[in-house]
């Protein structure tokens, strides 16, 4: 069977190509905004610490607001909520450009970027559509999740390159402005596809997904994983700038996303035909993938410490990114299974919220280390964050196994039958 066969089956479903195209346009800016903001603010104010703190504030605000936006999406439908939420968020992005352009006080940068917090989780809405269309088909849903993760990585691969190109060749504000235009256009195209939209659930009374059994350790590991991404971005931009190649930072970051994108597609094709519904396999896979990510992230640190070469760092990031997609796919699979009925978009948004909160902390920590120690030392931050993520995932899996065994002995159920 061709590796493309599982993906052909996905897009044979009516309406899937149309909503995927719109969602791809809407998600491309997620790889542009923070890079554009860092380049724009650092270039104007001369401080990576300030740039990292501003982007961290915006991401932290999003981490607080996004679950509420997702809850409204679940209750009232994607089209009804996502369009006005996006329009409001763009006011914050444009406000940031105005504040930087006209030299407004530093506090206005924080306020403007925090206003982008209503940006809807377009990736989560797309995954919710696949879960709705493929309900009961674990193998196809695994392939769909792998594809969605590959799309995320594609956006993080192309977004930084486009942002760095626009900010470097057009104007420092161009990356943010083009990102705003793409986001609004993509959301309009995506929400126009009503036939594949999950039905609204206005009367859902189940508890919050954050309280669901087994969910807290997954969300905490996502928080630590987000710190990996946030720190890596700020530190890599600073390191490229130190080497006199700031405009190459986007391309270097893109290689990390490229490694993840390729492995994500392969992961979906190879394991997509092996349903694991009703087993503990996703938990074991998740712990293994997070551990692999922690190990591979030592490569960029070694590259800058031993060689100080930007091309060597780029190669190290390409390899280091190969564990990202499998980690996120297996993590999202656990989130989907542990989210109560009718609150899927909220559950997945909580996972993304964890990532955003981690990115915020990682950006701030990476910016501080760059400012007060050195860009090379900054690469210790993602390694430390990945190690913490692995510890949380392993401890969560162990605790979950013990709980299931106790319940299994009481009910006569074998523990391997519960994810």
GROMACS .gro file of C-alpha atoms in nm:
model
  419
    1UNK     CA    1   0.000   0.000   0.000
    2UNK     CA    2   0.130   0.346  -0.090
    3UNK     CA    3   0.210   0.579   0.203
    4UNK     CA    4  -0.031   0.826   0.047
    5UNK     CA    5  -0.326   0.585   0.048
    6UNK     CA    6  -0.453   0.675   0.399
    7UNK     CA    7  -0.446   1.044   0.306
    8UNK     CA    8  -0.628   0.986  -0.022
    9UNK     CA    9  -0.904   0.817   0.175
   10UNK     CA   10  -0.934   1.118   0.403
   11UNK     CA   11  -0.975   1.368   0.123
   12UNK     CA   12  -1.220   1.151  -0.066
   13UNK     CA   13  -1.475   1.262   0.194
   14UNK     CA   14  -1.699   1.544   0.065
   15UNK     CA   15  -1.602   1.893   0.178
   16UNK     CA   16  -1.270   1.799   0.339
   17UNK     CA   17  -1.050   1.961   0.075
   18UNK     CA   18  -1.237   2.291   0.094
   19UNK     CA   19  -1.223   2.331   0.473
   20UNK     CA   20  -0.859   2.216   0.479
   21UNK     CA   21  -0.757   2.482   0.226
   22UNK     CA   22  -0.927   2.760   0.421
   23UNK     CA   23  -0.780   2.637   0.747
   24UNK     CA   24  -0.431   2.622   0.597
   25UNK     CA   25  -0.454   2.991   0.504
   26UNK     CA   26  -0.583   3.074   0.853
   27UNK     CA   27  -0.306   2.880   1.028
   28UNK     CA   28  -0.009   3.011   0.829
   29UNK     CA   29   0.001   3.333   1.038
   30UNK     CA   30   0.053   3.134   1.360
   31UNK     CA   31   0.411   3.082   1.243
   32UNK     CA   32   0.442   3.450   1.153
   33UNK     CA   33   0.308   3.658   1.439
   34UNK     CA   34   0.558   3.595   1.717
   35UNK     CA   35   0.861   3.603   1.485
   36UNK     CA   36   0.733   3.926   1.329
   37UNK     CA   37   0.673   4.077   1.672
   38UNK     CA   38   1.019   3.982   1.801
   39UNK     CA   39   1.193   4.122   1.493
   40UNK     CA   40   0.980   4.438   1.492
   41UNK     CA   41   1.014   4.515   1.864
   42UNK     CA   42   1.380   4.415   1.901
   43UNK     CA   43   1.470   4.622   1.594
   44UNK     CA   44   1.280   4.926   1.717
   45UNK     CA   45   1.356   4.912   2.090
   46UNK     CA   46   1.688   4.724   2.085
   47UNK     CA   47   1.586   4.467   2.347
   48UNK     CA   48   1.521   4.094   2.300
   49UNK     CA   49   1.411   4.076   2.663
   50UNK     CA   50   1.133   4.328   2.591
   51UNK     CA   51   1.038   4.150   2.269
   52UNK     CA   52   1.021   3.813   2.446
   53UNK     CA   53   0.820   3.959   2.733
   54UNK     CA   54   0.566   4.121   2.497
   55UNK     CA   55   0.509   3.802   2.299
   56UNK     CA   56   0.492   3.606   2.624
   57UNK     CA   57   0.221   3.840   2.753
   58UNK     CA   58   0.013   3.795   2.438
   59UNK     CA   59   0.045   3.418   2.453
   60UNK     CA   60  -0.038   3.412   2.823
   61UNK     CA   61  -0.350   3.619   2.758
   62UNK     CA   62  -0.447   3.378   2.482
   63UNK     CA   63  -0.396   3.087   2.721
   64UNK     CA   64  -0.656   3.243   2.953
   65UNK     CA   65  -0.909   3.354   2.690
   66UNK     CA   66  -0.885   3.070   2.435
   67UNK     CA   67  -1.077   2.806   2.639
   68UNK     CA   68  -1.369   3.047   2.676
   69UNK     CA   69  -1.367   3.115   2.304
   70UNK     CA   70  -1.357   2.740   2.236
   71UNK     CA   71  -1.647   2.680   2.474
   72UNK     CA   72  -1.853   2.934   2.279
   73UNK     CA   73  -1.755   2.756   1.956
   74UNK     CA   74  -1.878   2.422   2.093
   75UNK     CA   75  -2.205   2.577   2.211
   76UNK     CA   76  -2.289   2.806   1.920
   77UNK     CA   77  -2.098   2.671   1.621
   78UNK     CA   78  -1.768   2.753   1.452
   79UNK     CA   79  -1.891   3.010   1.201
   80UNK     CA   80  -2.096   3.210   1.447
   81UNK     CA   81  -1.810   3.260   1.694
   82UNK     CA   82  -1.483   3.238   1.501
   83UNK     CA   83  -1.540   3.529   1.261
   84UNK     CA   84  -1.611   3.805   1.518
   85UNK     CA   85  -1.342   3.664   1.752
   86UNK     CA   86  -1.087   3.689   1.472
   87UNK     CA   87  -1.192   4.041   1.378
   88UNK     CA   88  -1.145   4.158   1.738
   89UNK     CA   89  -0.803   3.989   1.762
   90UNK     CA   90  -0.682   4.170   1.451
   91UNK     CA   91  -0.743   4.503   1.622
   92UNK     CA   92  -0.473   4.403   1.871
   93UNK     CA   93  -0.228   4.307   1.598
   94UNK     CA   94  -0.280   4.630   1.409
   95UNK     CA   95  -0.261   4.822   1.737
   96UNK     CA   96   0.082   4.670   1.807
   97UNK     CA   97   0.209   4.788   1.470
   98UNK     CA   98   0.081   5.141   1.537
   99UNK     CA   99   0.240   5.151   1.883
  100UNK     CA  100   0.579   5.036   1.754
  101UNK     CA  101   0.565   5.260   1.449
  102UNK     CA  102   0.495   5.577   1.643
  103UNK     CA  103   0.717   5.505   1.945
  104UNK     CA  104   0.443   5.457   2.204
  105UNK     CA  105   0.547   5.368   2.562
  106UNK     CA  106   0.650   5.009   2.627
  107UNK     CA  107   0.336   4.928   2.826
  108UNK     CA  108   0.121   4.989   2.517
  109UNK     CA  109   0.299   4.706   2.338
  110UNK     CA  110   0.193   4.465   2.611
  111UNK     CA  111  -0.167   4.589   2.603
  112UNK     CA  112  -0.194   4.571   2.225
  113UNK     CA  113  -0.049   4.221   2.192
  114UNK     CA  114  -0.267   4.095   2.479
  115UNK     CA  115  -0.571   4.207   2.278
  116UNK     CA  116  -0.497   3.935   2.020
  117UNK     CA  117  -0.607   3.674   2.278
  118UNK     CA  118  -0.944   3.614   2.111
  119UNK     CA  119  -0.779   3.452   1.809
  120UNK     CA  120  -0.973   3.124   1.765
  121UNK     CA  121  -0.797   2.790   1.769
  122UNK     CA  122  -0.825   2.718   1.397
  123UNK     CA  123  -0.624   2.398   1.426
  124UNK     CA  124  -0.856   2.271   1.698
  125UNK     CA  125  -1.163   2.353   1.489
  126UNK     CA  126  -1.018   2.156   1.198
  127UNK     CA  127  -0.941   1.857   1.422
  128UNK     CA  128  -1.294   1.878   1.562
  129UNK     CA  129  -1.430   1.849   1.208
  130UNK     CA  130  -1.224   1.538   1.144
  131UNK     CA  131  -1.338   1.386   1.474
  132UNK     CA  132  -1.699   1.456   1.374
  133UNK     CA  133  -1.659   1.308   1.025
  134UNK     CA  134  -1.451   1.005   1.134
  135UNK     CA  135  -1.629   0.914   1.457
  136UNK     CA  136  -1.568   0.546   1.534
  137UNK     CA  137  -1.280   0.510   1.284
  138UNK     CA  138  -0.969   0.521   1.505
  139UNK     CA  139  -0.721   0.445   1.224
  140UNK     CA  140  -0.847   0.721   0.995
  141UNK     CA  141  -0.867   0.966   1.284
  142UNK     CA  142  -0.503   0.891   1.367
  143UNK     CA  143  -0.408   0.968   1.007
  144UNK     CA  144  -0.614   1.289   1.019
  145UNK     CA  145  -0.442   1.397   1.342
  146UNK     CA  146  -0.104   1.325   1.186
  147UNK     CA  147  -0.198   1.532   0.883
  148UNK     CA  148  -0.315   1.820   1.102
  149UNK     CA  149   0.012   1.814   1.294
  150UNK     CA  150   0.202   1.817   0.966
  151UNK     CA  151  -0.002   2.121   0.865
  152UNK     CA  152   0.093   2.290   1.192
  153UNK     CA  153   0.458   2.220   1.122
  154UNK     CA  154   0.424   2.339   0.761
  155UNK     CA  155   0.289   2.667   0.894
  156UNK     CA  156   0.577   2.694   1.139
  157UNK     CA  157   0.812   2.607   0.854
  158UNK     CA  158   0.682   2.864   0.607
  159UNK     CA  159   0.555   3.127   0.852
  160UNK     CA  160   0.891   3.230   1.003
  161UNK     CA  161   1.054   3.242   0.659
  162UNK     CA  162   0.776   3.460   0.522
  163UNK     CA  163   0.778   3.679   0.834
  164UNK     CA  164   1.155   3.729   0.829
  165UNK     CA  165   1.145   3.802   0.454
  166UNK     CA  166   0.869   4.059   0.487
  167UNK     CA  167   1.020   4.226   0.793
  168UNK     CA  168   1.366   4.234   0.638
  169UNK     CA  169   1.286   4.340   0.281
  170UNK     CA  170   0.958   4.534   0.301
  171UNK     CA  171   0.930   4.687   0.650
  172UNK     CA  172   0.949   4.568   1.012
  173UNK     CA  173   0.569   4.593   1.034
  174UNK     CA  174   0.494   4.400   0.713
  175UNK     CA  175   0.505   4.053   0.873
  176UNK     CA  176   0.234   4.136   1.125
  177UNK     CA  177   0.011   4.314   0.875
  178UNK     CA  178   0.026   4.036   0.615
  179UNK     CA  179  -0.037   3.780   0.891
  180UNK     CA  180  -0.352   3.968   0.994
  181UNK     CA  181  -0.481   3.969   0.637
  182UNK     CA  182  -0.415   3.596   0.591
  183UNK     CA  183  -0.581   3.508   0.923
  184UNK     CA  184  -0.904   3.691   0.845
  185UNK     CA  185  -0.919   3.555   0.491
  186UNK     CA  186  -0.856   3.198   0.602
  187UNK     CA  187  -1.115   3.206   0.880
  188UNK     CA  188  -1.377   3.339   0.639
  189UNK     CA  189  -1.299   3.063   0.387
  190UNK     CA  190  -1.296   2.793   0.655
  191UNK     CA  191  -1.619   2.889   0.828
  192UNK     CA  192  -1.798   2.920   0.494
  193UNK     CA  193  -1.780   2.538   0.467
  194UNK     CA  194  -2.090   2.462   0.675
  195UNK     CA  195  -2.149   2.101   0.561
  196UNK     CA  196  -1.853   1.961   0.758
  197UNK     CA  197  -1.903   2.174   1.069
  198UNK     CA  198  -1.978   1.980   1.391
  199UNK     CA  199  -2.328   2.056   1.521
  200UNK     CA  200  -2.347   2.307   1.809
  201UNK     CA  201  -2.399   2.160   2.158
  202UNK     CA  202  -2.579   2.438   2.349
  203UNK     CA  203  -2.708   2.212   2.629
  204UNK     CA  204  -2.389   2.024   2.723
  205UNK     CA  205  -2.364   1.989   3.103
  206UNK     CA  206  -2.052   1.772   3.138
  207UNK     CA  207  -1.764   1.886   3.360
  208UNK     CA  208  -1.479   2.090   3.220
  209UNK     CA  209  -1.228   1.882   3.020
  210UNK     CA  210  -0.950   2.005   3.250
  211UNK     CA  211  -1.106   1.791   3.526
  212UNK     CA  212  -1.143   1.477   3.314
  213UNK     CA  213  -0.954   1.167   3.438
  214UNK     CA  214  -0.600   1.154   3.304
  215UNK     CA  215  -0.617   1.503   3.150
  216UNK     CA  216  -0.409   1.714   3.397
  217UNK     CA  217  -0.072   1.539   3.335
  218UNK     CA  218  -0.119   1.564   2.958
  219UNK     CA  219  -0.197   1.935   2.981
  220UNK     CA  220   0.101   1.994   3.210
  221UNK     CA  221   0.333   1.812   2.970
  222UNK     CA  222   0.195   2.029   2.688
  223UNK     CA  223   0.280   2.333   2.902
  224UNK     CA  224   0.642   2.220   2.931
  225UNK     CA  225   0.655   2.130   2.561
  226UNK     CA  226   0.534   2.480   2.474
  227UNK     CA  227   0.829   2.623   2.667
  228UNK     CA  228   1.055   2.430   2.427
  229UNK     CA  229   0.901   2.605   2.126
  230UNK     CA  230   0.894   2.953   2.281
  231UNK     CA  231   1.252   2.945   2.400
  232UNK     CA  232   1.384   2.793   2.077
  233UNK     CA  233   1.230   3.070   1.869
  234UNK     CA  234   1.365   3.365   2.065
  235UNK     CA  235   1.707   3.208   2.124
  236UNK     CA  236   1.754   3.112   1.758
  237UNK     CA  237   1.665   3.462   1.637
  238UNK     CA  238   1.914   3.608   1.886
  239UNK     CA  239   2.186   3.360   1.789
  240UNK     CA  240   2.140   3.434   1.417
  241UNK     CA  241   2.154   3.806   1.495
  242UNK     CA  242   2.477   3.757   1.691
  243UNK     CA  243   2.624   3.581   1.388
  244UNK     CA  244   2.524   3.876   1.168
  245UNK     CA  245   2.247   3.686   0.987
  246UNK     CA  246   1.921   3.797   1.151
  247UNK     CA  247   1.729   3.757   0.823
  248UNK     CA  248   1.828   3.388   0.814
  249UNK     CA  249   1.661   3.314   1.147
  250UNK     CA  250   1.328   3.228   0.984
  251UNK     CA  251   1.490   2.977   0.749
  252UNK     CA  252   1.683   2.815   1.034
  253UNK     CA  253   1.366   2.777   1.243
  254UNK     CA  254   1.187   2.644   0.936
  255UNK     CA  255   1.424   2.347   0.922
  256UNK     CA  256   1.311   2.235   1.266
  257UNK     CA  257   0.949   2.248   1.149
  258UNK     CA  258   1.045   2.070   0.825
  259UNK     CA  259   1.183   1.773   1.018
  260UNK     CA  260   0.865   1.756   1.219
  261UNK     CA  261   0.641   1.793   0.913
  262UNK     CA  262   0.801   1.500   0.731
  263UNK     CA  263   0.797   1.269   1.030
  264UNK     CA  264   0.437   1.367   1.101
  265UNK     CA  265   0.321   1.258   0.756
  266UNK     CA  266   0.520   0.934   0.778
  267UNK     CA  267   0.386   0.866   1.126
  268UNK     CA  268   0.028   0.899   1.005
  269UNK     CA  269   0.087   0.674   0.703
  270UNK     CA  270   0.279   0.399   0.882
  271UNK     CA  271   0.071   0.366   1.197
  272UNK     CA  272  -0.260   0.490   1.063
  273UNK     CA  273  -0.366   0.135   0.975
  274UNK     CA  274  -0.311   0.015   1.331
  275UNK     CA  275  -0.608   0.120   1.544
  276UNK     CA  276  -0.521   0.148   1.909
  277UNK     CA  277  -0.860   0.241   2.043
  278UNK     CA  278  -0.924   0.088   2.379
  279UNK     CA  279  -0.559   0.014   2.459
  280UNK     CA  280  -0.279   0.173   2.659
  281UNK     CA  281  -0.063   0.203   2.347
  282UNK     CA  282  -0.111   0.582   2.300
  283UNK     CA  283   0.009   0.644   2.656
  284UNK     CA  284   0.327   0.442   2.605
  285UNK     CA  285   0.386   0.604   2.267
  286UNK     CA  286   0.344   0.949   2.417
  287UNK     CA  287   0.603   0.890   2.689
  288UNK     CA  288   0.845   0.744   2.434
  289UNK     CA  289   0.799   1.037   2.194
  290UNK     CA  290   0.848   1.300   2.465
  291UNK     CA  291   1.163   1.120   2.577
  292UNK     CA  292   1.296   1.116   2.222
  293UNK     CA  293   1.223   1.487   2.189
  294UNK     CA  294   1.421   1.561   2.506
  295UNK     CA  295   1.721   1.364   2.379
  296UNK     CA  296   1.722   1.518   2.031
  297UNK     CA  297   1.698   1.871   2.167
  298UNK     CA  298   2.049   1.837   2.307
  299UNK     CA  299   2.177   1.851   1.948
  300UNK     CA  300   2.122   2.228   1.896
  301UNK     CA  301   2.288   2.297   2.232
  302UNK     CA  302   2.589   2.088   2.134
  303UNK     CA  303   2.600   2.252   1.791
  304UNK     CA  304   2.629   2.606   1.926
  305UNK     CA  305   2.859   2.510   2.213
  306UNK     CA  306   3.104   2.307   2.005
  307UNK     CA  307   3.098   2.487   1.671
  308UNK     CA  308   2.921   2.823   1.703
  309UNK     CA  309   2.816   2.771   1.342
  310UNK     CA  310   2.474   2.875   1.212
  311UNK     CA  311   2.469   2.609   0.933
  312UNK     CA  312   2.556   2.335   1.185
  313UNK     CA  313   2.280   2.465   1.412
  314UNK     CA  314   2.036   2.449   1.121
  315UNK     CA  315   2.120   2.081   1.063
  316UNK     CA  316   2.084   2.007   1.434
  317UNK     CA  317   1.741   2.172   1.441
  318UNK     CA  318   1.630   1.966   1.140
  319UNK     CA  319   1.708   1.644   1.328
  320UNK     CA  320   1.576   1.775   1.660
  321UNK     CA  321   1.240   1.853   1.502
  322UNK     CA  322   1.179   1.492   1.400
  323UNK     CA  323   1.030   1.395   1.737
  324UNK     CA  324   0.792   1.692   1.759
  325UNK     CA  325   0.508   1.573   1.535
  326UNK     CA  326   0.481   1.220   1.681
  327UNK     CA  327   0.480   1.376   2.029
  328UNK     CA  328   0.199   1.616   1.942
  329UNK     CA  329  -0.006   1.356   1.750
  330UNK     CA  330  -0.003   1.106   2.034
  331UNK     CA  331  -0.068   1.382   2.286
  332UNK     CA  332  -0.369   1.511   2.092
  333UNK     CA  333  -0.499   1.154   2.062
  334UNK     CA  334  -0.499   1.128   2.441
  335UNK     CA  335  -0.671   1.465   2.472
  336UNK     CA  336  -0.945   1.363   2.228
  337UNK     CA  337  -1.011   1.038   2.413
  338UNK     CA  338  -1.022   1.198   2.755
  339UNK     CA  339  -1.240   1.497   2.664
  340UNK     CA  340  -1.610   1.466   2.765
  341UNK     CA  341  -1.871   1.436   2.490
  342UNK     CA  342  -1.974   1.765   2.334
  343UNK     CA  343  -1.668   1.961   2.450
  344UNK     CA  344  -1.407   1.843   2.201
  345UNK     CA  345  -1.304   2.184   2.071
  346UNK     CA  346  -1.269   2.310   2.428
  347UNK     CA  347  -1.059   2.007   2.522
  348UNK     CA  348  -0.822   2.050   2.230
  349UNK     CA  349  -0.804   2.424   2.291
  350UNK     CA  350  -0.701   2.355   2.650
  351UNK     CA  351  -0.413   2.151   2.508
  352UNK     CA  352  -0.319   2.438   2.279
  353UNK     CA  353  -0.363   2.674   2.573
  354UNK     CA  354  -0.107   2.468   2.762
  355UNK     CA  355   0.128   2.501   2.467
  356UNK     CA  356   0.071   2.876   2.447
  357UNK     CA  357   0.129   2.920   2.818
  358UNK     CA  358   0.451   2.725   2.782
  359UNK     CA  359   0.555   2.925   2.477
  360UNK     CA  360   0.497   3.241   2.678
  361UNK     CA  361   0.715   3.121   2.963
  362UNK     CA  362   0.976   2.982   2.726
  363UNK     CA  363   0.991   3.309   2.531
  364UNK     CA  364   1.041   3.510   2.847
  365UNK     CA  365   1.299   3.268   2.990
  366UNK     CA  366   1.486   3.242   2.661
  367UNK     CA  367   1.490   3.619   2.620
  368UNK     CA  368   1.622   3.666   2.975
  369UNK     CA  369   1.904   3.414   2.929
  370UNK     CA  370   1.999   3.567   2.592
  371UNK     CA  371   2.001   3.916   2.744
  372UNK     CA  372   2.190   3.832   3.064
  373UNK     CA  373   2.412   3.538   2.963
  374UNK     CA  374   2.444   3.462   2.590
  375UNK     CA  375   2.242   3.325   2.294
  376UNK     CA  376   2.438   2.999   2.312
  377UNK     CA  377   2.345   2.955   2.678
  378UNK     CA  378   1.982   3.011   2.581
  379UNK     CA  379   1.967   2.665   2.425
  380UNK     CA  380   1.976   2.512   2.773
  381UNK     CA  381   1.620   2.640   2.825
  382UNK     CA  382   1.448   2.414   2.566
  383UNK     CA  383   1.651   2.114   2.684
  384UNK     CA  384   1.543   2.172   3.043
  385UNK     CA  385   1.179   2.222   2.939
  386UNK     CA  386   1.176   1.900   2.734
  387UNK     CA  387   1.322   1.708   3.027
  388UNK     CA  388   1.045   1.841   3.253
  389UNK     CA  389   0.784   1.740   2.992
  390UNK     CA  390   0.923   1.388   2.986
  391UNK     CA  391   0.916   1.364   3.364
  392UNK     CA  392   0.553   1.478   3.379
  393UNK     CA  393   0.446   1.240   3.101
  394UNK     CA  394   0.622   0.943   3.261
  395UNK     CA  395   0.483   1.018   3.607
  396UNK     CA  396   0.134   1.069   3.463
  397UNK     CA  397   0.148   0.738   3.278
  398UNK     CA  398   0.266   0.556   3.589
  399UNK     CA  399  -0.008   0.711   3.804
  400UNK     CA  400  -0.270   0.635   3.539
  401UNK     CA  401  -0.158   0.273   3.519
  402UNK     CA  402  -0.182   0.230   3.894
  403UNK     CA  403  -0.530   0.383   3.902
  404UNK     CA  404  -0.651   0.163   3.618
  405UNK     CA  405  -0.510  -0.147   3.784
  406UNK     CA  406  -0.691  -0.070   4.108
  407UNK     CA  407  -1.018  -0.014   3.924
  408UNK     CA  408  -0.956  -0.319   3.708
  409UNK     CA  409  -0.912  -0.546   4.008
  410UNK     CA  410  -1.233  -0.410   4.152
  411UNK     CA  411  -1.435  -0.442   3.831
  412UNK     CA  412  -1.259  -0.738   3.673
  413UNK     CA  413  -1.125  -0.536   3.379
  414UNK     CA  414  -0.775  -0.584   3.236
  415UNK     CA  415  -0.576  -0.257   3.264
  416UNK     CA  416  -0.450  -0.272   2.904
  417UNK     CA  417  -0.805  -0.207   2.784
  418UNK     CA  418  -0.815   0.148   2.918
  419UNK     CA  419  -0.614   0.431   2.752
   0.00000   0.00000   0.00000
